[in-house]
Structure formats: structure tokens, C-alpha cells
């Protein structure tokens, strides 16, 4: 069973930065797509960014392009560097994974992902 553990959330003022990390264990295949989603209170969960383990292609939601950067160390770890944070970025951020490459799935459809972390809270104050 794949397990995902997120870390790095916290509270910052608008304009600040945070870096989220997600470490996976239990993969049976080194090829996978790992992504970040977020859910603000009272709203539906939405995609943020995604990246495959074997590709340099990165996918971003329009709302975070130019401010957030997804990166990977290896097949098991994904990061989300969040700069120029805004109050509307306040949400619970979730790491998600599936043992397929991002190009092979509808990467911003949460139903495509088999595994989810517990989430890490990000709060941005104005």
C-alpha cells in the first residue's frame, strides 16, 4: 500500500513563501505521477500542480502559474515551492499519487489518483 506524508504547511503573511514536501513509500513501480491539490473551506478540492517521476514536464493550474513551482528529487518525493502567497491560497493542501505517468491520465482529475496524503494546512493572512 502506498503511503503519502506531507509536511511544510504553516501560516505566513501575504507575499511570503512556503515549501511543501510529500514523501511516498510503498510504490511498486518507479513510474508515477504525483500532484498537489488544495481545498479551501467551503469549496471543492482543486488541482494545483502535477509532475511525473520520469519527465521534466510540469503542469500548473492557471491560478498558481508564475508563483508556485513543483519539483521532484526522485520517484518518491515531490515538493511545492509557493512564492508570492495570497490570502486566496489559504487551504488544506493534499499530495496525491498514481502509478502511471502524468501524460497518461487526466492529471488534474482527482479521480485519477489512487493515493492521498492527510493534508497540510496553509494559511495566508493579509
Coordinates of N, CA and C in Angstrom, one line a residue:
X1 N 0.8 -1.2 0.0 CA 0.0 0.0 0.0 C 0.9 1.2 0.0
X2 N 0.6 2.2 -0.9 CA 1.3 3.4 -1.0 C 0.9 4.4 0.1
X3 N 1.8 5.0 0.8 CA 1.5 6.0 1.8 C 2.2 7.3 1.5
X4 N 1.5 8.4 1.6 CA 2.0 9.7 1.3 C 2.0 10.5 2.6
X5 N 3.1 11.2 2.9 CA 3.1 12.1 4.1 C 3.6 13.4 3.7
X6 N 2.7 14.4 3.9 CA 3.0 15.8 3.6 C 3.6 16.5 4.8
X7 N 4.4 17.6 4.5 CA 4.9 18.5 5.6 C 5.2 19.8 5.0
X8 N 5.3 20.8 5.9 CA 5.8 22.1 5.4 C 4.7 23.2 5.4
X9 N 3.5 22.9 5.8 CA 2.5 23.9 5.8 C 2.7 24.8 7.0
X10 N 1.9 25.9 7.1 CA 2.0 26.9 8.2 C 1.3 28.1 7.8
X11 N 1.6 29.2 8.6 CA 0.9 30.5 8.5 C 2.0 31.5 8.1
X12 N 1.6 32.3 7.0 CA 2.5 33.3 6.6 C 1.7 34.5 6.2
X13 N 2.3 35.7 6.1 CA 1.7 36.8 5.6 C 1.7 36.9 4.0
X14 N 0.7 37.6 3.5 CA 0.7 37.7 2.0 C 2.0 38.2 1.5
X15 N 2.4 37.6 0.4 CA 3.7 37.9 -0.2 C 4.8 37.0 0.3
X16 N 4.6 36.2 1.3 CA 5.5 35.3 1.8 C 5.6 34.0 1.0
X17 N 6.5 33.1 1.5 CA 6.7 31.8 0.8 C 6.6 30.6 1.8
X18 N 6.3 29.5 1.2 CA 6.3 28.2 2.0 C 6.7 27.1 1.0
X19 N 7.3 26.1 1.5 CA 7.7 24.9 0.7 C 7.1 23.7 1.3
X20 N 6.2 23.0 0.5 CA 5.6 21.8 1.0 C 6.4 20.6 0.4
X21 N 6.4 19.5 1.2 CA 7.1 18.3 0.8 C 6.1 17.1 1.0
X22 N 6.3 16.1 0.1 CA 5.5 14.9 0.2 C 6.4 13.7 -0.1
X23 N 6.5 12.8 0.8 CA 7.3 11.6 0.7 C 6.4 10.4 0.6
X24 N 6.7 9.6 -0.4 CA 5.9 8.4 -0.6 C 6.6 7.2 -0.2
X25 N 5.9 6.2 0.2 CA 6.5 4.9 0.5 C 5.5 3.8 0.0
X26 N 6.1 2.6 -0.4 CA 5.3 1.5 -0.9 C 5.0 1.4 -2.4
X27 N 5.7 2.3 -3.2 CA 5.5 2.2 -4.6 C 6.0 0.8 -5.1
X28 N 5.3 0.3 -6.1 CA 5.7 -1.0 -6.7 C 6.4 -0.7 -8.1
X29 N 6.2 0.6 -8.5 CA 6.8 1.0 -9.8 C 7.4 2.4 -9.7
X30 N 8.5 2.6 -10.3 CA 9.2 3.9 -10.2 C 8.5 4.9 -11.0
X31 N 7.7 4.5 -12.0 CA 7.0 5.5 -12.8 C 5.7 5.9 -12.1
X32 N 5.5 7.2 -11.9 CA 4.3 7.6 -11.2 C 4.1 9.1 -11.5
X33 N 2.9 9.5 -11.2 CA 2.5 10.9 -11.3 C 2.2 11.4 -9.9
X34 N 2.8 12.4 -9.4 CA 2.5 13.0 -8.1 C 2.0 14.4 -8.3
X35 N 1.0 14.8 -7.5 CA 0.4 16.1 -7.7 C 0.0 16.7 -6.4
X36 N -0.2 18.0 -6.4 CA -0.8 18.7 -5.3 C -2.2 19.2 -5.7
X37 N -3.1 19.0 -4.7 CA -4.4 19.6 -4.8 C -4.6 20.4 -3.6
X38 N -5.6 21.3 -3.6 CA -5.9 22.0 -2.4 C -7.4 22.2 -2.2
X39 N -7.9 22.4 -1.0 CA -9.3 22.6 -0.7 C -9.4 23.6 0.3
X40 N -10.0 24.7 -0.1 CA -10.4 25.8 0.9 C -11.7 25.5 1.6
X41 N -11.9 26.1 2.7 CA -13.1 25.8 3.5 C -14.3 26.2 2.7
X42 N -15.2 25.3 2.6 CA -16.5 25.6 1.9 C -16.4 25.5 0.4
X43 N -15.2 25.1 -0.1 CA -15.0 25.0 -1.6 C -14.6 23.6 -2.0
X44 N -14.8 23.3 -3.3 CA -14.4 22.0 -3.7 C -12.8 21.9 -3.9
X45 N -12.3 20.7 -3.8 CA -10.9 20.5 -4.0 C -10.5 20.8 -5.4
X46 N -9.4 21.5 -5.6 CA -8.9 21.9 -6.9 C -7.5 21.5 -7.1
X47 N -7.1 21.3 -8.4 CA -5.8 21.0 -8.7 C -4.8 22.2 -8.5
X48 N -3.6 21.9 -8.3 CA -2.6 22.9 -8.2 C -1.4 22.7 -9.2
X49 N -0.8 21.5 -9.1 CA 0.3 21.2 -9.9 C 0.5 19.7 -10.0
X50 N 1.2 19.2 -11.0 CA 1.5 17.8 -11.1 C 2.8 17.6 -11.9
X51 N 3.4 16.4 -11.6 CA 4.7 16.1 -12.3 C 5.0 14.6 -12.2
X52 N 5.5 14.1 -13.3 CA 5.8 12.7 -13.4 C 7.2 12.4 -12.8
X53 N 7.4 11.2 -12.4 CA 8.7 10.8 -11.9 C 9.8 10.7 -13.0
X54 N 9.4 10.5 -14.2 CA 10.4 10.3 -15.3 C 10.4 11.4 -16.3
X55 N 9.9 12.5 -16.0 CA 9.8 13.6 -17.0 C 10.1 14.9 -16.3
X56 N 10.5 15.9 -17.1 CA 10.7 17.3 -16.6 C 9.5 18.1 -16.8
X57 N 8.4 17.6 -17.5 CA 7.2 18.4 -17.8 C 6.5 18.6 -16.4
X58 N 6.1 19.9 -16.3 CA 5.4 20.3 -15.1 C 4.0 20.9 -15.5
X59 N 3.0 20.6 -14.8 CA 1.7 21.1 -15.1 C 1.2 21.9 -13.9
X60 N 0.6 23.1 -14.2 CA 0.1 24.0 -13.2 C -1.3 24.5 -13.5
X61 N -2.0 24.7 -12.4 CA -3.3 25.4 -12.6 C -3.0 26.9 -12.9
X62 N -3.9 27.5 -13.7 CA -3.7 28.9 -14.0 C -3.5 29.8 -12.8
X63 N -4.2 29.5 -11.8 CA -4.2 30.4 -10.6 C -2.8 30.4 -9.9
X64 N -2.0 29.5 -10.1 CA -0.7 29.5 -9.4 C 0.5 29.6 -10.4
X65 N 0.3 29.7 -11.7 CA 1.4 29.8 -12.6 C 2.2 31.0 -12.3
X66 N 3.5 30.9 -12.3 CA 4.4 32.0 -12.1 C 4.7 32.2 -10.6
X67 N 3.9 31.6 -9.7 CA 4.1 31.8 -8.3 C 4.6 30.5 -7.6
X68 N 4.0 29.3 -8.1 CA 4.3 28.1 -7.5 C 5.2 27.2 -8.4
X69 N 6.1 26.4 -7.8 CA 6.9 25.5 -8.6 C 6.9 24.1 -8.0
X70 N 6.6 23.2 -8.8 CA 6.6 21.8 -8.4 C 7.9 21.2 -8.8
X71 N 8.5 20.3 -8.0 CA 9.8 19.7 -8.3 C 9.8 18.3 -7.7
X72 N 10.8 17.5 -8.1 CA 10.9 16.2 -7.6 C 12.4 15.9 -7.4
X73 N 12.7 15.2 -6.3 CA 14.0 14.7 -6.1 C 14.2 13.3 -6.8
X74 N 13.2 12.5 -6.7 CA 13.3 11.2 -7.2 C 11.9 10.6 -7.4
X75 N 11.8 9.3 -7.4 CA 10.4 8.7 -7.7 C 9.5 8.8 -6.5
X76 N 10.1 9.2 -5.3 CA 9.3 9.1 -4.1 C 9.0 10.5 -3.4
X77 N 9.5 11.5 -3.9 CA 9.4 12.8 -3.2 C 9.0 13.9 -4.2
X78 N 8.0 14.7 -3.8 CA 7.6 15.9 -4.6 C 7.5 17.1 -3.6
X79 N 7.9 18.2 -4.2 CA 7.9 19.5 -3.5 C 7.0 20.5 -4.2
X80 N 6.5 21.4 -3.4 CA 5.8 22.6 -3.9 C 6.3 23.8 -3.3
X81 N 7.1 24.6 -4.1 CA 7.6 25.9 -3.6 C 6.5 26.9 -3.9
X82 N 6.0 27.6 -2.9 CA 5.0 28.6 -3.1 C 5.5 29.9 -2.7
X83 N 5.6 30.8 -3.7 CA 6.0 32.2 -3.5 C 4.9 33.2 -3.8
X84 N 5.1 34.4 -3.3 CA 4.1 35.4 -3.5 C 2.7 35.0 -3.1
X85 N 2.6 34.4 -2.0 CA 1.4 33.8 -1.5 C 0.3 34.9 -1.3
X86 N -0.9 34.5 -1.6 CA -2.1 35.4 -1.4 C -3.0 34.8 -0.4
X87 N -3.9 35.6 0.2 CA -4.9 35.1 1.1 C -5.8 34.0 0.4
X88 N -6.0 34.1 -0.8 CA -6.8 33.1 -1.5 C -6.1 31.8 -1.7
X89 N -4.8 31.7 -1.4 CA -4.1 30.4 -1.4 C -4.4 29.6 -0.1
X90 N -5.0 30.3 0.8 CA -5.3 29.6 2.1 C -6.2 28.3 1.8
X91 N -5.7 27.2 2.3 CA -6.4 25.9 2.0 C -5.6 24.8 2.7
X92 N -6.3 23.6 2.7 CA -5.6 22.4 3.1 C -5.0 21.9 1.8
X93 N -3.7 21.6 1.8 CA -3.0 21.1 0.6 C -2.8 19.6 0.7
X94 N -3.1 18.9 -0.3 CA -3.0 17.4 -0.4 C -2.1 17.0 -1.4
X95 N -1.3 16.0 -1.1 CA -0.4 15.3 -2.0 C -1.2 14.1 -2.6
X96 N -1.1 13.8 -3.9 CA -1.8 12.7 -4.5 C -0.8 12.0 -5.4
X97 N -1.1 10.7 -5.6 CA -0.2 9.9 -6.5 C -0.9 8.8 -7.2
X98 N -0.4 8.4 -8.3 CA -0.9 7.3 -9.0 C 0.3 6.7 -9.8
X99 N 0.3 5.4 -9.9 CA 1.4 4.7 -10.5 C 1.2 4.6 -12.0
X100 N 1.1 5.8 -12.6 CA 1.1 6.0 -14.0 C 1.8 7.4 -14.3
X101 N 2.3 7.6 -15.5 CA 2.8 8.9 -15.8 C 1.7 9.9 -16.0
X102 N 2.0 11.2 -15.6 CA 1.0 12.2 -15.7 C 0.4 12.3 -17.1
X103 N 1.3 12.1 -18.1 CA 0.8 12.2 -19.5 C -0.2 11.2 -19.9
X104 N -0.3 10.1 -19.1 CA -1.2 9.0 -19.4 C -2.6 9.2 -18.8
X105 N -2.8 10.2 -17.9 CA -4.0 10.4 -17.2 C -4.5 11.8 -17.4
X106 N -5.8 12.0 -16.9 CA -6.3 13.4 -16.8 C -5.7 13.9 -15.5
X107 N -4.6 14.5 -15.6 CA -3.8 14.8 -14.4 C -4.4 15.7 -13.4
X108 N -5.3 16.5 -13.8 CA -6.0 17.4 -12.8 C -7.4 16.9 -12.4
X109 N -7.6 15.6 -12.7 CA -8.9 15.0 -12.3 C -8.6 14.2 -11.0
X110 N -9.1 14.6 -9.9 CA -8.7 13.9 -8.7 C -9.1 12.4 -8.7
X111 N -10.1 12.1 -9.5 CA -10.5 10.6 -9.6 C -9.4 9.8 -10.2
X112 N -8.4 10.3 -10.8 CA -7.3 9.6 -11.5 C -6.3 9.1 -10.4
X113 N -6.3 9.7 -9.3 CA -5.3 9.4 -8.3 C -5.7 8.4 -7.3
X114 N -4.8 7.4 -7.1 CA -5.1 6.3 -6.2 C -4.8 6.5 -4.8
X115 N -3.9 7.4 -4.5 CA -3.3 7.6 -3.2 C -3.3 9.0 -2.8
X116 N -3.7 9.3 -1.5 CA -3.8 10.6 -1.0 C -3.1 10.7 0.4
X117 N -2.5 11.9 0.6 CA -2.0 12.2 2.0 C -3.1 12.7 2.8
X118 N -2.7 13.0 4.1 CA -3.7 13.5 5.0 C -3.9 15.1 4.9
X119 N -2.9 15.7 4.2 CA -3.1 17.1 4.0 C -2.2 18.0 5.0
X120 N -1.8 19.1 4.6 CA -1.1 20.1 5.4 C -1.7 21.5 5.2
X121 N -2.0 22.2 6.3 CA -2.7 23.4 6.2 C -1.8 24.6 5.8
X122 N -2.2 25.4 4.9 CA -1.5 26.6 4.6 C -2.5 27.8 4.8
X123 N -2.1 28.7 5.6 CA -2.9 29.9 5.9 C -2.1 31.2 5.6
X124 N -2.7 32.0 4.7 CA -2.0 33.3 4.3 C -2.9 34.4 4.8
X125 N -2.3 35.3 5.6 CA -3.0 36.4 6.1 C -2.7 37.7 5.3
X126 N -3.6 38.6 5.3 CA -3.4 39.8 4.5 C -2.8 40.9 5.4

